[in-house]
Amino acid sequence: MSERCQHADTVAAYLLGALVDAERTQFEAHLAGCAQCREDVATLRVVTEALPLAVEPVAPPPQLREVPDVEPSRSALQVGPAFRAGMSDLALGDPSARR
Amino acid sequence: MQLVQRAEASAFEVIYDRHAGAAFSLAYRMCGARQLAEDIVQEAFLSIWRSGGRYDRRRGSVRTWVLGITHHRAIDALRRGVVQDRHRASDEGIEERFEAEERTDREVARREEALEVRGALDGLPAEQRRAIELAYYGGFTQSEIAEMLGVPIGTVKGRMRLGMEKMRDRLEPPAEVLP
């Protein structure tokens, strides 16, 4: 078994959002070159994806539902069809909703 | 052009209807104030609208993506000091819970999922659960948590790591790891 990376414990802090910007940038640079930490991030991510589901449900106020009164970004407009496809995919393509 | 915009707007509303409840609940849990939670969710959905729905599908479901953006925005707000009193929503009492008006299969499945995650979190040793909760829901940095708990940063990191590993094993047993 390969030796444990000295940055292994930072994986959890990184995924939980507990690093300040400078630490996060530094760790992401490390990740680019460390397959072991990348794999840890991939396997532990399931936890940070699950944590928001554990909170008490609270109803959002109805006015939040209004479509933003701004244009999509210029880059999104430049790829008009992709924008439409993207929004439609988002609306239809939620794998978690099909489980 | 207006028809096209209308179609996009409808798609946006579907996304909103499906995920805003979870996003708002998360933001409220993190900042403990309705108005700020509204601002956070509004910013998150605005960025989704602006992005034109371009997200990396390899990173998981739309819900995961929306909640990730919301979490990030909430942490930004907490670290900017927007929230003066960083007590959490759980201390206040929540006046508007979702009631059982929508007993769809999806809603039932989500409730079960919430129970499963809560069970995994509650099953951790207290010091591991505390470190994870302060980081993820509280938006505190590892240094802040170390100071609050009076332990070295390395200890905080270790607790978070051990706790997350235990939660992962409970939420996703090794035999069921997806390809």
Short mmCIF file of C-alpha atoms in Angstrom, two decimals:
data_model
loop_
_atom_site.label_atom_id
_atom_site.label_comp_id
_atom_site.label_asym_id
_atom_site.label_seq_id
_atom_site.Cartn_x
_atom_site.Cartn_y
_atom_site.Cartn_z
CA MET A 1 0.00 0.00 0.00
CA SER A 2 1.35 3.41 -0.90
CA GLU A 3 2.32 5.84 1.82
CA ARG A 4 -0.39 8.22 2.92
CA CYS A 5 -0.05 11.70 1.47
CA GLN A 6 0.86 14.31 4.09
CA HIS A 7 -2.00 16.46 2.77
CA ALA A 8 -4.59 13.70 3.16
CA ASP A 9 -6.33 15.37 6.10
CA THR A 10 -6.76 18.57 4.13
CA VAL A 11 -9.12 16.78 1.75
CA ALA A 12 -11.96 16.88 4.28
CA ALA A 13 -11.38 20.54 5.16
CA TYR A 14 -11.32 21.35 1.45
CA LEU A 15 -14.59 19.58 0.72
CA LEU A 16 -16.32 21.08 3.75
CA GLY A 17 -15.32 24.58 2.66
CA ALA A 18 -13.14 25.09 5.76
CA LEU A 19 -10.10 26.48 3.95
CA VAL A 20 -9.50 30.19 3.41
CA ASP A 21 -8.97 31.28 -0.19
CA ALA A 22 -5.16 31.10 -0.07
CA GLU A 23 -5.22 27.61 1.49
CA ARG A 24 -7.74 26.42 -1.07
CA THR A 25 -5.71 27.70 -3.98
CA GLN A 26 -2.63 26.02 -2.56
CA PHE A 27 -4.44 22.73 -2.03
CA GLU A 28 -5.93 22.78 -5.52
CA ALA A 29 -2.41 23.18 -6.90
CA HIS A 30 -1.41 20.13 -4.84
CA LEU A 31 -4.44 18.19 -6.09
CA ALA A 32 -3.38 18.71 -9.68
CA GLY A 33 -0.31 16.60 -9.00
CA CYS A 34 -1.56 14.10 -6.39
CA ALA A 35 -3.68 11.22 -7.64
CA GLN A 36 -4.19 9.91 -4.10
CA CYS A 37 -5.78 13.16 -2.89
CA ARG A 38 -7.85 13.44 -6.05
CA GLU A 39 -9.22 9.99 -5.40
CA ASP A 40 -9.96 10.92 -1.78
CA VAL A 41 -11.84 13.99 -2.96
CA ALA A 42 -13.86 11.83 -5.33
CA THR A 43 -14.79 9.26 -2.70
CA LEU A 44 -15.52 11.70 0.16
CA ARG A 45 -17.53 14.09 -1.99
CA VAL A 46 -20.59 11.92 -1.43
CA VAL A 47 -20.65 13.25 2.15
CA THR A 48 -20.59 16.95 1.28
CA GLU A 49 -23.24 16.26 -1.33
CA ALA A 50 -25.40 14.61 1.32
CA LEU A 51 -24.97 17.19 4.11
CA PRO A 52 -27.35 19.81 2.65
CA LEU A 53 -30.10 17.19 2.60
CA ALA A 54 -30.01 16.81 6.38
CA VAL A 55 -31.21 20.32 7.24
CA GLU A 56 -34.72 21.10 8.43
CA PRO A 57 -36.85 22.03 5.42
CA VAL A 58 -37.94 25.67 5.34
CA ALA A 59 -40.29 27.08 2.71
CA PRO A 60 -38.76 29.80 0.53
CA PRO A 61 -40.77 33.00 0.03
CA PRO A 62 -42.82 32.94 -3.19
CA GLN A 63 -41.27 36.09 -4.67
CA LEU A 64 -37.96 34.29 -5.13
CA ARG A 65 -39.51 32.30 -7.94
CA GLU A 66 -39.55 35.24 -10.34
CA VAL A 67 -37.28 34.82 -13.32
CA PRO A 68 -34.34 37.22 -12.89
CA ASP A 69 -34.91 40.53 -14.63
CA VAL A 70 -31.54 40.40 -16.33
CA GLU A 71 -30.28 38.96 -19.55
CA PRO A 72 -28.21 35.82 -19.38
CA SER A 73 -24.50 36.60 -19.74
CA ARG A 74 -23.19 37.67 -23.14
CA SER A 75 -21.34 34.40 -23.52
CA ALA A 76 -24.53 32.47 -22.84
CA LEU A 77 -26.37 34.53 -25.45
CA GLN A 78 -23.65 33.92 -27.99
CA VAL A 79 -24.34 30.23 -27.72
CA GLY A 80 -28.09 30.67 -27.87
CA PRO A 81 -29.03 27.09 -28.73
CA ALA A 82 -26.65 25.75 -26.12
CA PHE A 83 -28.21 28.06 -23.57
CA ARG A 84 -31.68 26.78 -24.35
CA ALA A 85 -30.50 23.21 -24.36
CA GLY A 86 -28.69 23.80 -21.09
CA MET A 87 -31.71 25.24 -19.35
CA SER A 88 -33.91 22.46 -20.68
CA ASP A 89 -31.41 19.82 -19.58
CA LEU A 90 -31.35 21.34 -16.16
CA ALA A 91 -35.10 21.29 -16.00
CA LEU A 92 -35.40 17.72 -17.22
CA GLY A 93 -32.16 16.04 -16.44
CA ASP A 94 -31.85 15.63 -12.75
CA PRO A 95 -30.56 12.11 -12.17
CA SER A 96 -31.40 12.33 -8.48
CA ALA A 97 -35.03 12.94 -9.36
CA ARG A 98 -35.23 9.74 -11.32
CA ARG A 99 -33.88 7.42 -8.71
CA MET B 1 -37.32 35.90 -29.65
CA GLN B 2 -39.89 36.44 -26.94
CA LEU B 3 -41.11 32.88 -27.33
CA VAL B 4 -37.59 31.61 -26.94
CA GLN B 5 -37.11 33.68 -23.82
CA ARG B 6 -40.38 32.37 -22.47
CA ALA B 7 -39.23 28.78 -22.98
CA GLU B 8 -36.01 29.50 -21.12
CA ALA B 9 -37.95 31.18 -18.36
CA SER B 10 -40.19 28.13 -18.02
CA ALA B 11 -37.17 25.88 -17.77
CA PHE B 12 -35.77 28.17 -15.10
CA GLU B 13 -39.02 27.97 -13.15
CA VAL B 14 -38.95 24.18 -13.27
CA ILE B 15 -35.42 24.17 -11.91
CA TYR B 16 -36.48 26.63 -9.27
CA ASP B 17 -39.54 24.62 -8.26
CA ARG B 18 -37.49 21.49 -7.96
CA HIS B 19 -34.52 22.80 -6.01
CA ALA B 20 -35.25 26.15 -4.36
CA GLY B 21 -36.74 24.56 -1.26
CA ALA B 22 -33.57 22.62 -0.52
CA ALA B 23 -31.40 25.63 -1.42
CA PHE B 24 -33.34 27.97 0.86
CA SER B 25 -33.34 25.45 3.71
CA LEU B 26 -29.56 25.11 3.44
CA ALA B 27 -28.98 28.88 3.28
CA TYR B 28 -31.29 29.42 6.25
CA ARG B 29 -29.56 26.70 8.27
CA MET B 30 -26.21 28.35 7.58
CA CYS B 31 -27.00 32.02 8.19
CA GLY B 32 -30.02 31.83 10.48
CA ALA B 33 -31.78 34.84 8.94
CA ARG B 34 -34.59 34.74 6.40
CA GLN B 35 -33.65 37.90 4.52
CA LEU B 36 -30.05 36.88 4.08
CA ALA B 37 -31.08 33.36 3.11
CA GLU B 38 -33.31 34.91 0.44
CA ASP B 39 -30.42 37.01 -0.86
CA ILE B 40 -28.14 33.98 -0.98
CA VAL B 41 -30.64 31.85 -2.87
CA GLN B 42 -31.46 34.71 -5.22
CA GLU B 43 -27.76 35.16 -6.00
CA ALA B 44 -27.34 31.44 -6.52
CA PHE B 45 -30.26 31.18 -8.95
CA LEU B 46 -29.18 34.36 -10.69
CA SER B 47 -25.80 32.80 -11.39
CA ILE B 48 -27.56 29.67 -12.67
CA TRP B 49 -29.69 31.83 -14.95
CA ARG B 50 -26.65 33.73 -16.18
CA SER B 51 -24.70 30.53 -16.79
CA GLY B 52 -27.33 29.28 -19.18
CA GLY B 53 -27.40 25.93 -17.51
CA ARG B 54 -23.87 25.03 -18.38
CA TYR B 55 -22.62 22.78 -15.67
CA ASP B 56 -20.30 19.82 -15.58
CA ARG B 57 -22.50 16.74 -15.65
CA ARG B 58 -19.62 14.59 -14.43
CA ARG B 59 -19.88 16.41 -11.11
CA GLY B 60 -23.26 14.93 -10.31
CA SER B 61 -26.92 15.83 -10.32
CA VAL B 62 -28.46 19.22 -10.92
CA ARG B 63 -29.51 19.29 -7.29
CA THR B 64 -25.93 18.73 -6.18
CA TRP B 65 -24.83 21.55 -8.46
CA VAL B 66 -27.49 23.99 -7.23
CA LEU B 67 -26.79 23.18 -3.57
CA GLY B 68 -23.04 23.48 -4.14
CA ILE B 69 -23.49 27.00 -5.55
CA THR B 70 -25.78 27.89 -2.65
CA HIS B 71 -23.29 26.60 -0.08
CA HIS B 72 -20.50 28.56 -1.70
CA ARG B 73 -22.56 31.78 -1.71
CA ALA B 74 -23.56 31.30 1.91
CA ILE B 75 -19.94 30.80 2.98
CA ASP B 76 -19.01 33.99 1.13
CA ALA B 77 -21.75 35.88 2.97
CA LEU B 78 -20.69 34.47 6.34
CA ARG B 79 -17.03 35.31 5.76
CA ARG B 80 -17.82 38.81 4.56
CA GLY B 81 -19.31 39.31 8.00
CA VAL B 82 -22.78 39.92 6.63
CA VAL B 83 -24.11 37.88 9.50
CA GLN B 84 -23.33 39.72 12.71
CA ASP B 85 -24.61 37.09 15.04
CA ARG B 86 -23.41 33.73 13.91
CA HIS B 87 -25.89 31.77 15.92
CA ARG B 88 -27.61 29.24 13.80
CA ALA B 89 -31.18 28.79 12.70
CA SER B 90 -31.60 25.83 15.00
CA ASP B 91 -31.48 28.26 17.94
CA GLU B 92 -34.29 30.41 16.65
CA GLY B 93 -37.11 28.07 15.87
CA ILE B 94 -38.34 27.86 12.33
CA GLU B 95 -41.73 29.30 11.60
CA GLU B 96 -42.44 27.90 8.18
CA ARG B 97 -41.67 24.30 7.76
CA PHE B 98 -42.83 22.35 4.78
CA GLU B 99 -45.96 20.58 5.78
CA ALA B 100 -47.31 17.39 4.35
CA GLU B 101 -49.24 19.11 1.58
CA GLU B 102 -47.05 17.61 -1.08
CA ARG B 103 -46.81 13.91 -0.45
CA THR B 104 -45.37 13.01 -3.78
CA ASP B 105 -43.11 10.02 -4.16
CA ARG B 106 -40.21 12.37 -4.66
CA GLU B 107 -40.99 14.23 -1.46
CA VAL B 108 -41.25 10.97 0.45
CA ALA B 109 -37.94 9.80 -1.00
CA ARG B 110 -36.28 13.07 0.02
CA ARG B 111 -37.57 12.80 3.55
CA GLU B 112 -36.14 9.32 3.79
CA GLU B 113 -32.86 10.56 2.39
CA ALA B 114 -32.78 13.39 4.94
CA LEU B 115 -33.34 10.90 7.76
CA GLU B 116 -30.54 8.71 6.45
CA VAL B 117 -28.07 11.61 6.32
CA ARG B 118 -29.11 12.87 9.75
CA GLY B 119 -28.67 9.38 11.09
CA ALA B 120 -25.17 9.18 9.64
CA LEU B 121 -24.27 12.56 11.15
CA ASP B 122 -25.82 11.81 14.53
CA GLY B 123 -24.02 8.49 14.63
CA LEU B 124 -20.61 10.15 14.72
CA PRO B 125 -18.61 10.74 17.88
CA ALA B 126 -19.61 14.20 19.16
CA GLU B 127 -16.25 15.85 18.45
CA GLN B 128 -16.24 14.67 14.83
CA ARG B 129 -19.82 15.76 14.26
CA ARG B 130 -19.12 19.15 15.81
CA ALA B 131 -16.11 19.78 13.56
CA ILE B 132 -18.10 18.85 10.45
CA GLU B 133 -21.12 20.92 11.45
CA LEU B 134 -19.07 24.01 12.29
CA ALA B 135 -17.29 23.79 8.96
CA TYR B 136 -20.11 22.86 6.60
CA TYR B 137 -23.15 24.53 8.17
CA GLY B 138 -21.34 27.20 10.18
CA GLY B 139 -19.00 28.28 7.41
CA PHE B 140 -16.11 28.49 9.86
CA THR B 141 -12.56 27.93 8.68
CA GLN B 142 -10.37 25.18 10.13
CA SER B 143 -8.36 27.81 12.01
CA GLU B 144 -11.49 29.35 13.52
CA ILE B 145 -12.75 25.94 14.57
CA ALA B 146 -9.41 25.07 16.16
CA GLU B 147 -9.55 28.28 18.15
CA MET B 148 -13.18 27.79 19.18
CA LEU B 149 -12.55 24.24 20.36
CA GLY B 150 -9.12 24.96 21.81
CA VAL B 151 -7.35 22.21 19.87
CA PRO B 152 -4.61 22.25 17.19
CA ILE B 153 -5.64 22.63 13.53
CA GLY B 154 -4.28 19.17 12.84
CA THR B 155 -6.75 17.73 15.34
CA VAL B 156 -9.64 19.55 13.68
CA LYS B 157 -8.60 18.26 10.26
CA GLY B 158 -8.28 14.74 11.58
CA ARG B 159 -11.73 14.85 13.17
CA MET B 160 -13.31 16.12 9.97
CA ARG B 161 -11.57 13.44 7.95
CA LEU B 162 -12.49 10.57 10.26
CA GLY B 163 -16.07 11.78 10.51
CA MET B 164 -16.45 12.09 6.76
CA GLU B 165 -15.00 8.61 6.22
CA LYS B 166 -17.50 7.12 8.66
CA MET B 167 -20.37 8.99 7.05
CA ARG B 168 -19.29 7.87 3.61
CA ASP B 169 -19.16 4.23 4.71
CA ARG B 170 -22.66 4.54 6.10
CA LEU B 171 -24.14 6.48 3.18
CA GLU B 172 -22.40 4.55 0.47
CA PRO B 173 -21.22 1.12 1.59
CA PRO B 174 -18.06 0.07 -0.30
CA ALA B 175 -19.85 -2.75 -2.13
CA GLU B 176 -22.08 -0.20 -3.82
CA VAL B 177 -19.42 2.23 -5.02
CA LEU B 178 -20.49 3.49 -8.42
CA PRO B 179 -18.17 3.04 -11.39
#
